mmCIF file of C-alpha atoms (C1' of nucleotides) in Angstrom:
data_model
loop_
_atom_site.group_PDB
_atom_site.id
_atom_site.type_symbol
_atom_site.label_atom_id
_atom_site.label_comp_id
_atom_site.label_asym_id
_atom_site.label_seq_id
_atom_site.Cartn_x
_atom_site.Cartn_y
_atom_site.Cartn_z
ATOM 1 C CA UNK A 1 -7.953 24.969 8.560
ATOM 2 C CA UNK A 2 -9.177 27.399 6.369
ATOM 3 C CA UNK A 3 -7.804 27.077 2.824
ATOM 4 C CA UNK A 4 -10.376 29.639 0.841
ATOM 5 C CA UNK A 5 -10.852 27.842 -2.467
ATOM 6 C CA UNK A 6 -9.108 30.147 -4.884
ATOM 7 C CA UNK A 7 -7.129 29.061 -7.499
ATOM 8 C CA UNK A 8 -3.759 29.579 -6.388
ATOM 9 C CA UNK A 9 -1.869 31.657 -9.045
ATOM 10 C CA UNK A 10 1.543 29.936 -8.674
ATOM 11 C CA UNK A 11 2.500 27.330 -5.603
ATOM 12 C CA UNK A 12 6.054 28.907 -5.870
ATOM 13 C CA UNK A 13 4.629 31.794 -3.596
ATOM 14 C CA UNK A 14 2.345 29.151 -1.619
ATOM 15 C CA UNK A 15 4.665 27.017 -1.121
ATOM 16 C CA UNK A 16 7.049 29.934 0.722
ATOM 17 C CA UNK A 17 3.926 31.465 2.078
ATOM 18 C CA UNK A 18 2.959 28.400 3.916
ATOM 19 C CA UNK A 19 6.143 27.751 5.401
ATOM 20 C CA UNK A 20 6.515 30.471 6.861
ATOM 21 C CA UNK A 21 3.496 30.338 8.529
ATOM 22 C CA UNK A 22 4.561 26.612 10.361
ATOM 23 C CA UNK A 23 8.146 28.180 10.917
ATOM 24 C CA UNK A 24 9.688 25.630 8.467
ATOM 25 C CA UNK A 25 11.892 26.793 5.421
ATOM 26 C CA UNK A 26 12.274 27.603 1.960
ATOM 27 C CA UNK A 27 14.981 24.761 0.392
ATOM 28 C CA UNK A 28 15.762 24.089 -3.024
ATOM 29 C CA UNK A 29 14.968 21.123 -2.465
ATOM 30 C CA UNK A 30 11.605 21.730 -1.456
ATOM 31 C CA UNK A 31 11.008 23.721 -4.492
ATOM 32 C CA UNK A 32 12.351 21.017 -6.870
ATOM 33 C CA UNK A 33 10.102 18.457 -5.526
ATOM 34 C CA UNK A 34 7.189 20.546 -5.286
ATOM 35 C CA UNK A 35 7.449 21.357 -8.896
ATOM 36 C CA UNK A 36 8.362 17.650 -10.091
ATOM 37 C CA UNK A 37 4.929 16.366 -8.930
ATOM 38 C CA UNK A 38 3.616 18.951 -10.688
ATOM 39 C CA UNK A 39 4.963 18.490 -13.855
ATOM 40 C CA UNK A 40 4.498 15.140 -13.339
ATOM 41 C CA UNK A 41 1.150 15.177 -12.655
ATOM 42 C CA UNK A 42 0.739 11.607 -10.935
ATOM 43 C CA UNK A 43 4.426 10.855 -9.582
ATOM 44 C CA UNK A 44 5.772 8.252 -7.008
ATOM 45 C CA UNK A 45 8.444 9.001 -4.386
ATOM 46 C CA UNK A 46 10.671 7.366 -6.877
ATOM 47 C CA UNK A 47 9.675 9.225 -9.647
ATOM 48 C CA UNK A 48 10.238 12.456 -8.353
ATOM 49 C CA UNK A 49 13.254 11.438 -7.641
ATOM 50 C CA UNK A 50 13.931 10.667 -10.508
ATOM 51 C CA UNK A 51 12.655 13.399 -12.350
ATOM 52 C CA UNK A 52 15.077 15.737 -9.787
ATOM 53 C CA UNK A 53 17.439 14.311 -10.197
ATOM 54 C CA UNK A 54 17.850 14.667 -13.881
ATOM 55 C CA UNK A 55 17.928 18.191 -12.686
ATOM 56 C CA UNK A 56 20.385 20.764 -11.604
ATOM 57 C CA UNK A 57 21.316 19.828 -7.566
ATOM 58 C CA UNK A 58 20.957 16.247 -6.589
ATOM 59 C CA UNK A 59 18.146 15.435 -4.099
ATOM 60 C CA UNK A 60 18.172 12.464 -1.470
ATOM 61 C CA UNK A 61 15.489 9.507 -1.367
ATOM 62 C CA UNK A 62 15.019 10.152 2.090
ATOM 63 C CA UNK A 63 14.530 13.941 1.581
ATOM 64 C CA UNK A 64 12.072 12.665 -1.064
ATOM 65 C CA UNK A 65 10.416 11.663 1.569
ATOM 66 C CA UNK A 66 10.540 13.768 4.529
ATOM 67 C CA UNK A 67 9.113 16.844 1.551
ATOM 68 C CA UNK A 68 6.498 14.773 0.200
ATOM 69 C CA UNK A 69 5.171 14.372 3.964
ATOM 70 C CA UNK A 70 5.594 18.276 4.427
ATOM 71 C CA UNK A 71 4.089 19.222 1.422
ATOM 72 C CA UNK A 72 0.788 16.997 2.108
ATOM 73 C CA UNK A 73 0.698 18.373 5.324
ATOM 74 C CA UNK A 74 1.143 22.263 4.065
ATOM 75 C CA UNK A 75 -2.088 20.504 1.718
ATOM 76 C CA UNK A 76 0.012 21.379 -1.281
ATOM 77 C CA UNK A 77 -0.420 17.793 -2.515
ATOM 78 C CA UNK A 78 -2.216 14.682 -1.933
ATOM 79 C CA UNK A 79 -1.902 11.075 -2.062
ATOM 80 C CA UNK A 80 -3.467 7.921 -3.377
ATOM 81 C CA UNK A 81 -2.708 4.257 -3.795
ATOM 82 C CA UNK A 82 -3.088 3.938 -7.318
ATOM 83 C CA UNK A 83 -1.031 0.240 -7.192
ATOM 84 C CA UNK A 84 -0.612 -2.532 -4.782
ATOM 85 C CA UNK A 85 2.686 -0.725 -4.476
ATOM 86 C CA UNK A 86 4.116 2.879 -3.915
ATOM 87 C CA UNK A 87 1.587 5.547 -3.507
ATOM 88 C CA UNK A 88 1.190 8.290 -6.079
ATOM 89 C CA UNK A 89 0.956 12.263 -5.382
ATOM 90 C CA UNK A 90 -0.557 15.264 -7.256
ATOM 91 C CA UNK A 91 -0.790 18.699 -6.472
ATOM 92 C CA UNK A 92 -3.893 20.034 -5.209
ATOM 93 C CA UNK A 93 -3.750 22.604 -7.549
ATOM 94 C CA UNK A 94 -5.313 20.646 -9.879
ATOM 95 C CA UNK A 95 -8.977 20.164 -9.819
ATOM 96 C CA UNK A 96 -9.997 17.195 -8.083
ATOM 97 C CA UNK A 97 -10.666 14.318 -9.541
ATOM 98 C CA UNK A 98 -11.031 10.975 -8.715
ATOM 99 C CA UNK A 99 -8.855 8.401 -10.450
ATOM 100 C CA UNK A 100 -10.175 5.211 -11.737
ATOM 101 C CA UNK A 101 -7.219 2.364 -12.834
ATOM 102 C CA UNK A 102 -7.849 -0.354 -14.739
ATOM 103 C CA UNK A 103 -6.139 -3.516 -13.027
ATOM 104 C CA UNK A 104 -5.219 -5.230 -16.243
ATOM 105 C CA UNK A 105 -4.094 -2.452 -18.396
ATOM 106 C CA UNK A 106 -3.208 0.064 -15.040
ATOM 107 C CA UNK A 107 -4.245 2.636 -16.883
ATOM 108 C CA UNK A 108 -5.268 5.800 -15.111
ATOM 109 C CA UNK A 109 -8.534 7.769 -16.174
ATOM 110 C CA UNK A 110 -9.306 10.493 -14.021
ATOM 111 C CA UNK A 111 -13.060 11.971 -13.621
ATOM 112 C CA UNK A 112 -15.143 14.779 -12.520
ATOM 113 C CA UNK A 113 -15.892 14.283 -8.471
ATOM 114 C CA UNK A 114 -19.862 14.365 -9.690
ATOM 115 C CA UNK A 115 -19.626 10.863 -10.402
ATOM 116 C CA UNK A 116 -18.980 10.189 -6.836
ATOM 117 C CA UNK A 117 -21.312 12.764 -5.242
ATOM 118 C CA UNK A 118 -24.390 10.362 -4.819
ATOM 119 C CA UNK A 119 -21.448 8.240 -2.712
ATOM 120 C CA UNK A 120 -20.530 11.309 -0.984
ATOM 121 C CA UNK A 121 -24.288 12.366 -0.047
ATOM 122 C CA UNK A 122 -25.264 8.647 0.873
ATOM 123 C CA UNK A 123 -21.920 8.247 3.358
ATOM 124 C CA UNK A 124 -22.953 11.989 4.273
ATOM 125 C CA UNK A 125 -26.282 11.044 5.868
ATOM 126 C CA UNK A 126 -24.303 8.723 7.835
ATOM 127 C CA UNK A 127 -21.855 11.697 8.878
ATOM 128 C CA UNK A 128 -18.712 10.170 7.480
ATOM 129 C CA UNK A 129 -17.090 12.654 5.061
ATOM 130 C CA UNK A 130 -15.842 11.285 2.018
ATOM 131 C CA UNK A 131 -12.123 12.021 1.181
ATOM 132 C CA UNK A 132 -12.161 12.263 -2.574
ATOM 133 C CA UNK A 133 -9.357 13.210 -3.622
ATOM 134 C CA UNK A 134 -7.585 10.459 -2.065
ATOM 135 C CA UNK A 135 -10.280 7.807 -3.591
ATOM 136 C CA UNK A 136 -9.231 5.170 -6.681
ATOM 137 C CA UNK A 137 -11.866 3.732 -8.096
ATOM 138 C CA UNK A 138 -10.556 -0.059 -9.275
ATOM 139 C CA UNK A 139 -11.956 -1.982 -12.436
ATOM 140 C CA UNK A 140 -11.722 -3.166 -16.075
ATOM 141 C CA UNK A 141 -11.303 -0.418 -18.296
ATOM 142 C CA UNK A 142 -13.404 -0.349 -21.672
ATOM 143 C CA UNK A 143 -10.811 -2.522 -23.637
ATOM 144 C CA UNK A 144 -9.553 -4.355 -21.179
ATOM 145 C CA UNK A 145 -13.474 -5.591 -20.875
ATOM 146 C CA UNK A 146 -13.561 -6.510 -24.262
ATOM 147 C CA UNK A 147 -10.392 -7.822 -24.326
ATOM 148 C CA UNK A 148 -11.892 -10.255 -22.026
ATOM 149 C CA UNK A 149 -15.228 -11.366 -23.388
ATOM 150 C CA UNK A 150 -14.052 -11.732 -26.996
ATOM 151 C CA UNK A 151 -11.362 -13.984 -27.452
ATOM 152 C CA UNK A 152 -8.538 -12.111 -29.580
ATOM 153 C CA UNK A 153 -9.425 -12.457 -32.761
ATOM 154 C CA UNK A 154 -5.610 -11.844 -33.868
ATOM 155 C CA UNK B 1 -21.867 -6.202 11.368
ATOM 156 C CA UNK B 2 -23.162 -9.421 11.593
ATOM 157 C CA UNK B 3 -23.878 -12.044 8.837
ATOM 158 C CA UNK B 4 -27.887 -11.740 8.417
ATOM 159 C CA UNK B 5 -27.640 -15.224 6.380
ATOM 160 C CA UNK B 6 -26.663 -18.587 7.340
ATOM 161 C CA UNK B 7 -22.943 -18.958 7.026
ATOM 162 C CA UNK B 8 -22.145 -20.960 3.858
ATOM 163 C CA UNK B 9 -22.813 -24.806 3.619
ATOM 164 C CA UNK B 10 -18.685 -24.958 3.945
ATOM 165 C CA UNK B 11 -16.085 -23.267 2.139
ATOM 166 C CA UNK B 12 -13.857 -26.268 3.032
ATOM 167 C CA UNK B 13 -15.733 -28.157 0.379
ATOM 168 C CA UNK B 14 -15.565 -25.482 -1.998
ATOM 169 C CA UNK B 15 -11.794 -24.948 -1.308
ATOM 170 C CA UNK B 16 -11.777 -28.729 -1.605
ATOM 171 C CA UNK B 17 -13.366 -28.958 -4.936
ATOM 172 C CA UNK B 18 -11.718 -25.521 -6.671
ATOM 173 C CA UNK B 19 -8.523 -26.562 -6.038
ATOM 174 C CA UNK B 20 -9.099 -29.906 -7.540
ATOM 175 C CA UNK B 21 -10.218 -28.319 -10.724
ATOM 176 C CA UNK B 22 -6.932 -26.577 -11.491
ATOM 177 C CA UNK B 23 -4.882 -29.331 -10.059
ATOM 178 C CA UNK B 24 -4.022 -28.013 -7.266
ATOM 179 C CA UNK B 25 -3.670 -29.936 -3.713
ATOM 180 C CA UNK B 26 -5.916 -29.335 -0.326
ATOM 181 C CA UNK B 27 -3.612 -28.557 2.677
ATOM 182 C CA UNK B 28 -3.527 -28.294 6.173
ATOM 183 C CA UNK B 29 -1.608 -24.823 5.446
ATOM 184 C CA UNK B 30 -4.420 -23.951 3.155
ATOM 185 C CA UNK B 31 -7.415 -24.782 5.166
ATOM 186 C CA UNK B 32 -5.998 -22.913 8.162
ATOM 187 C CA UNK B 33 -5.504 -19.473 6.374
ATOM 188 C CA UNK B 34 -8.496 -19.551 4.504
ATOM 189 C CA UNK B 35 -10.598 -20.650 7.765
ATOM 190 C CA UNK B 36 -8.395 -17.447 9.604
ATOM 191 C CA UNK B 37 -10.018 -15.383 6.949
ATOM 192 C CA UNK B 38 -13.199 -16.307 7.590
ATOM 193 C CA UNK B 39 -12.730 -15.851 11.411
ATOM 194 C CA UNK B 40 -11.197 -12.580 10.951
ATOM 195 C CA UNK B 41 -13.622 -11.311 8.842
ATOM 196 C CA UNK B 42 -10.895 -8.450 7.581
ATOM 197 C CA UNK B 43 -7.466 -9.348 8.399
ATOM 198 C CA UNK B 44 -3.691 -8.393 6.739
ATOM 199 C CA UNK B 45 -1.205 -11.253 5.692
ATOM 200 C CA UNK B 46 0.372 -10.504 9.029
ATOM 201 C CA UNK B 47 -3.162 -11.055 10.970
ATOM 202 C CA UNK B 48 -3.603 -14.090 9.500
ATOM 203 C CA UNK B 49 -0.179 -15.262 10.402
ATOM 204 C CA UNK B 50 -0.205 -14.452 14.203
ATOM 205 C CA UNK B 51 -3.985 -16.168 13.643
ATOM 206 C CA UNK B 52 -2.950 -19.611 12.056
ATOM 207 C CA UNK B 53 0.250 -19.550 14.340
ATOM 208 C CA UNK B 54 -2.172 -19.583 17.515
ATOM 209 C CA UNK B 55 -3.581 -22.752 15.781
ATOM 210 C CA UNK B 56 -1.850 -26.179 16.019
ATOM 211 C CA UNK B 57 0.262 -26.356 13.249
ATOM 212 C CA UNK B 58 2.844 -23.557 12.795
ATOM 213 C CA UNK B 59 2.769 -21.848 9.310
ATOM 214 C CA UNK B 60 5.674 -19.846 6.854
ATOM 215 C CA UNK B 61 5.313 -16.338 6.424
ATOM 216 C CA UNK B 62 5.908 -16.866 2.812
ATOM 217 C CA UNK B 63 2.958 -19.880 2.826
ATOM 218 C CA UNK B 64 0.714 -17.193 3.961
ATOM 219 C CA UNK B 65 1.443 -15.079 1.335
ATOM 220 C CA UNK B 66 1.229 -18.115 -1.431
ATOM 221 C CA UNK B 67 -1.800 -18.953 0.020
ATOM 222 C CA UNK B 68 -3.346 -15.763 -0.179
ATOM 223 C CA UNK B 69 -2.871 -15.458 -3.802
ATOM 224 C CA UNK B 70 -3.604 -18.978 -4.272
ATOM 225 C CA UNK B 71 -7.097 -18.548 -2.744
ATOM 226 C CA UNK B 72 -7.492 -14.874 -4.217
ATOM 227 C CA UNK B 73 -7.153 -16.854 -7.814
ATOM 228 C CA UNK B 74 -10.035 -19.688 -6.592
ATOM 229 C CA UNK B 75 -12.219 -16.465 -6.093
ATOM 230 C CA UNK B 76 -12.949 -17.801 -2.486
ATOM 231 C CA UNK B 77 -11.194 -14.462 -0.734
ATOM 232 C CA UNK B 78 -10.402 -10.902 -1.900
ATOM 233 C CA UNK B 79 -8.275 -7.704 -0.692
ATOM 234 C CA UNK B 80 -8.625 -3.997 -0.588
ATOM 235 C CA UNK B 81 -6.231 -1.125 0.832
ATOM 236 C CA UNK B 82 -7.685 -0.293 4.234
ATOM 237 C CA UNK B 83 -4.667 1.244 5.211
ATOM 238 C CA UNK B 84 -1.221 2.526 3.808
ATOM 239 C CA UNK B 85 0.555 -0.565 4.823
ATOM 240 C CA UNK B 86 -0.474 -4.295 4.232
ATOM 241 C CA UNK B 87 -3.719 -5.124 2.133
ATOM 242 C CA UNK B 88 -6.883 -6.642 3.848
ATOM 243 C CA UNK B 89 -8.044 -9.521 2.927
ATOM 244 C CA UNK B 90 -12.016 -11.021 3.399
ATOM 245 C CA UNK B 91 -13.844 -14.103 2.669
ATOM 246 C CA UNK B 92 -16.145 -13.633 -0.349
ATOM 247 C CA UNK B 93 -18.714 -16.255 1.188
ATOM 248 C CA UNK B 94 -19.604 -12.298 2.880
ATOM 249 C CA UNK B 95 -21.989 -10.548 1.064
ATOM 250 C CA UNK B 96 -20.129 -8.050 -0.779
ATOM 251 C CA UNK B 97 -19.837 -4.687 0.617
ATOM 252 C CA UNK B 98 -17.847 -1.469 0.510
ATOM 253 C CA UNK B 99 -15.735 -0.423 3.197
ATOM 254 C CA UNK B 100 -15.432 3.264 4.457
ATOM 255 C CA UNK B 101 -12.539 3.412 6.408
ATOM 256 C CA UNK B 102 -11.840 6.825 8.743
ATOM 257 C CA UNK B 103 -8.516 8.313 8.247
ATOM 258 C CA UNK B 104 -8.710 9.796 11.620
ATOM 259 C CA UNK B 105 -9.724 6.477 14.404
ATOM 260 C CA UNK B 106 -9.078 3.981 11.569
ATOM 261 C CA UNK B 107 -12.253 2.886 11.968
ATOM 262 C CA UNK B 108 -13.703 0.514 9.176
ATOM 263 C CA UNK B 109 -17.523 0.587 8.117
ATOM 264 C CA UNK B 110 -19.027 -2.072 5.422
ATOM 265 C CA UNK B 111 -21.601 -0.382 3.485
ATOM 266 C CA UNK B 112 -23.883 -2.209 1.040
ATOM 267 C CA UNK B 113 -22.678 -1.882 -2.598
ATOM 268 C CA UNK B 114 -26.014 0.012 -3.451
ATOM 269 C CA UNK B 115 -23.861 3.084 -1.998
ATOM 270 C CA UNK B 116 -21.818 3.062 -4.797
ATOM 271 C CA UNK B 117 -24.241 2.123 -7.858
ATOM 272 C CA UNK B 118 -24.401 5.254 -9.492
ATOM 273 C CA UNK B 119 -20.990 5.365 -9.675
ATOM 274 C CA UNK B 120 -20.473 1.959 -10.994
ATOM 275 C CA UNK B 121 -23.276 3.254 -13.648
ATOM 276 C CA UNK B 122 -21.393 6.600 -14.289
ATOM 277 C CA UNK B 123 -18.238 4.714 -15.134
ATOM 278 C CA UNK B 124 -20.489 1.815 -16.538
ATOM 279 C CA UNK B 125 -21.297 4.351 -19.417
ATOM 280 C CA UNK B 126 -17.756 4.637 -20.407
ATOM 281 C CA UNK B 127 -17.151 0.946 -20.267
ATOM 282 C CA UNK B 128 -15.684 1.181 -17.036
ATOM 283 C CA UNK B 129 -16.382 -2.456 -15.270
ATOM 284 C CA UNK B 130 -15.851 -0.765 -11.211
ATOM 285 C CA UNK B 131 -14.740 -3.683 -9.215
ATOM 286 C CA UNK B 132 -16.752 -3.015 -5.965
ATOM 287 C CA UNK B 133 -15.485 -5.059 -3.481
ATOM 288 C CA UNK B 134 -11.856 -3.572 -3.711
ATOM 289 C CA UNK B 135 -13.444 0.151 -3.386
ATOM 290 C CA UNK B 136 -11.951 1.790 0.062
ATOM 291 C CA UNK B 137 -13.459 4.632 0.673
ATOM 292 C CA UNK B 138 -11.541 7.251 2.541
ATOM 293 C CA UNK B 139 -12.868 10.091 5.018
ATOM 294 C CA UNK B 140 -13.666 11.074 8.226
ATOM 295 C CA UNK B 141 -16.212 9.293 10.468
ATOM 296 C CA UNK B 142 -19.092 10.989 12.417
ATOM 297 C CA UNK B 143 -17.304 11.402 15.652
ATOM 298 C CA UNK B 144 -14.090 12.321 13.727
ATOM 299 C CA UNK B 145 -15.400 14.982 12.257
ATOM 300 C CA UNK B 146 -17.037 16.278 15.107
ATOM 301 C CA UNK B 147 -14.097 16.006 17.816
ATOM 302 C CA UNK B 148 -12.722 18.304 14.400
ATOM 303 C CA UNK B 149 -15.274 20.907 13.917
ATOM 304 C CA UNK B 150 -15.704 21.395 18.060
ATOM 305 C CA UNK B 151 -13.063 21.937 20.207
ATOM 306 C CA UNK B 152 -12.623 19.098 22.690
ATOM 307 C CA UNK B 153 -15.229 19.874 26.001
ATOM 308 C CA UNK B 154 -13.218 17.497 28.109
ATOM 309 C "C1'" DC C 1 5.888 -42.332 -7.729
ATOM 310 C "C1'" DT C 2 5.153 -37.357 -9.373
ATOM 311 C "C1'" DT C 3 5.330 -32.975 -8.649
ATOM 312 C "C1'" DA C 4 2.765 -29.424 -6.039
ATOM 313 C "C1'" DA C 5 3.435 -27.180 -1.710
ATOM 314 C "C1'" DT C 6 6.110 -25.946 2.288
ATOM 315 C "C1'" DG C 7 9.879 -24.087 5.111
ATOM 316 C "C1'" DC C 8 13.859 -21.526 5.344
ATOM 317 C "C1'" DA C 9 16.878 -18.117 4.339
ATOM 318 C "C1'" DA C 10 18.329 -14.616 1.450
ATOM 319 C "C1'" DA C 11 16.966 -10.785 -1.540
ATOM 320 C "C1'" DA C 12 14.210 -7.239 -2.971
ATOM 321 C "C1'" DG C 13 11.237 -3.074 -2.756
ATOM 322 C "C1'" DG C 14 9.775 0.797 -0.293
ATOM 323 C "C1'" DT C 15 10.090 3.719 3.667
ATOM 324 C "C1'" DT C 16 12.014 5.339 8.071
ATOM 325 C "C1'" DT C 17 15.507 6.900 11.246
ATOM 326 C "C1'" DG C 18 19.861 8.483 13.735
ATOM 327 C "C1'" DC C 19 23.293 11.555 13.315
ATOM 328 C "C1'" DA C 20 26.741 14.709 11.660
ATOM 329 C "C1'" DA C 21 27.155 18.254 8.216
ATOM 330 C "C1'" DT C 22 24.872 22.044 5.922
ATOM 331 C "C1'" DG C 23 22.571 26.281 5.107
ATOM 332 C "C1'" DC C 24 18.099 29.048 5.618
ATOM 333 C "C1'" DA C 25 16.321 32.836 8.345
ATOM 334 C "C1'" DT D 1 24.272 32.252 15.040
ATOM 335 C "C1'" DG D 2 20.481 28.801 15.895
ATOM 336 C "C1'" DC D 3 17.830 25.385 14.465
ATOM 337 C "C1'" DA D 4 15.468 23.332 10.481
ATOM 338 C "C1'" DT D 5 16.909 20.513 6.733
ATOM 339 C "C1'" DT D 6 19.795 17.528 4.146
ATOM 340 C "C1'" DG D 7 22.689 13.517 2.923
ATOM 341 C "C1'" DC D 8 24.207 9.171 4.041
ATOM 342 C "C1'" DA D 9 24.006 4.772 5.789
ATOM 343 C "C1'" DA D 10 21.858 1.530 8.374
ATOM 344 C "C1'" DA D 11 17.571 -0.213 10.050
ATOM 345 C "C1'" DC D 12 12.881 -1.726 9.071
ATOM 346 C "C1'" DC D 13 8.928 -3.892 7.328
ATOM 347 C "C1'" DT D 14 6.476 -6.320 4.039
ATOM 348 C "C1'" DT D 15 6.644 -9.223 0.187
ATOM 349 C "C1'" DT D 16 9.133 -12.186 -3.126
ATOM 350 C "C1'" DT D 17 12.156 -15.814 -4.629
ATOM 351 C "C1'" DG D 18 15.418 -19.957 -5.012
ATOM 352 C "C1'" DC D 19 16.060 -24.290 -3.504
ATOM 353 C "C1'" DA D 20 16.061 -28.537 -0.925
ATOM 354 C "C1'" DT D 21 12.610 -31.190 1.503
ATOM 355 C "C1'" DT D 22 8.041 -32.870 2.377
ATOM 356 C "C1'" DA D 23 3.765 -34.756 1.279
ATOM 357 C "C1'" DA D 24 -0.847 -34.836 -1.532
ATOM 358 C "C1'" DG D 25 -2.955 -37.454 -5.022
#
DNA sequence: CTTAATGCAAAAGGTTTGCAATGCA
DNA sequence: TGCATTGCAAACCTTTTGCATTAAG
């Protein structure tokens, strides 16, 4: 492992680099999907498909898949379980951030990894090193809370 | 980790009496799962199943799963993501805790929630209501990340 | 007696896999 | 050309749902 902590200029060139290096290849496919979760941002299996196959070539759930796997494992992308249901990628190209979804409204915030660093220390003197990028923080979100105590007034 | 307090007077009564308030009936079914919970400590929809099967009375997949939510609504158990596949569920007659779970042995820890209070402050300040007994944190554990860092001796 | 709860089986949602065809390197 | 990769279809696993039957209150 040894991923210097650069920001990559463009994951086109990563992307090729890296496969290289594991003796896999360069598809179209590949490509596609890498650049769906990135436009995406946050992006199921099924919404990159989706969102691929509203482009050119047609791309295969299963190959959905089988990339997503690769691509986490060339560290290209991670993974979190933003639901109760399919998980949700991102490119690591972004800064990290830990996500924090509201369970009645599910929307997603996303904030600096300093609010988890006193976690991250405490867990540290213990020797277990926190994954956090792949944390989701679950909750009420501001109006959701209020939504709550205050009986709708409408 | 063991229960440093008394185990509660009986949840039976408490199942006994919440379900009354909101109509509901007591079960055999429903004693049985929840009681499986409480043996388990941590256990999936499938644990529970096997558990409750080894019992007397056999029980439906599907009851489980009714069940679950049934006694998830009463506030008597609660679930986290421990894993990529099937939710854990845990009696909330345990004092509430945070689990770290190790990505590498799949090893679980319960931490106390004071872990986590600055982060539950952090997001506090934004309104943010964190809802600590679903938090999963996700890492590497102490001997994970050694039998990483050092090449294996044996 | 009422109707909530269960069992059963079928359906659904998401992911995985075997295998022949395809196409990078 | 050789082997990684894809597409396709079937298999899988977990969870959900409809409905007739059972049983709690």
């Amino acid at each position: 492992m040894s991923t210097p902590h650069e920001h990559p200029a463009n994951t086109s060139d990563d992307l090729a680099a890296r496969l290289r290096e594991q003796g896999l290849r360069l598809t179209p496919q590949r490509q596609l999907i890498l650049r769906a979760i990135e436009e995406l941002r946050h992006a199921t299996p099924d919404e990159v498909l989706a969102h691929v196959r509203g482009q050119v070539s047609s791309v295969n759930a299963s190959t959905v898949y089988r990339t997503l796997e690769v691509l986490e494992e060339l560290g290209l992308v991670r993974h979190t379980h933003l639901s109760d249901r399919a998980p949700t990628y991102h490119s690591t190209m972004e800064h990290e951030h830990v996500h924090a979804v509201c369970r009645t409204c599910q929307a997603v915030r996303s904030y600096d990894p300093a609010v988890v660093q006193p976690v991250v220390d405490a867990l540290a003197a213990d020797g277990f090193v926190v994954d956090v990028g792949h944390l989701a923080i679950f909750g009420t979100c501001a109006d959701c809370s209020a939504a709550a105590a205050v009986p709708p007034a409408t």
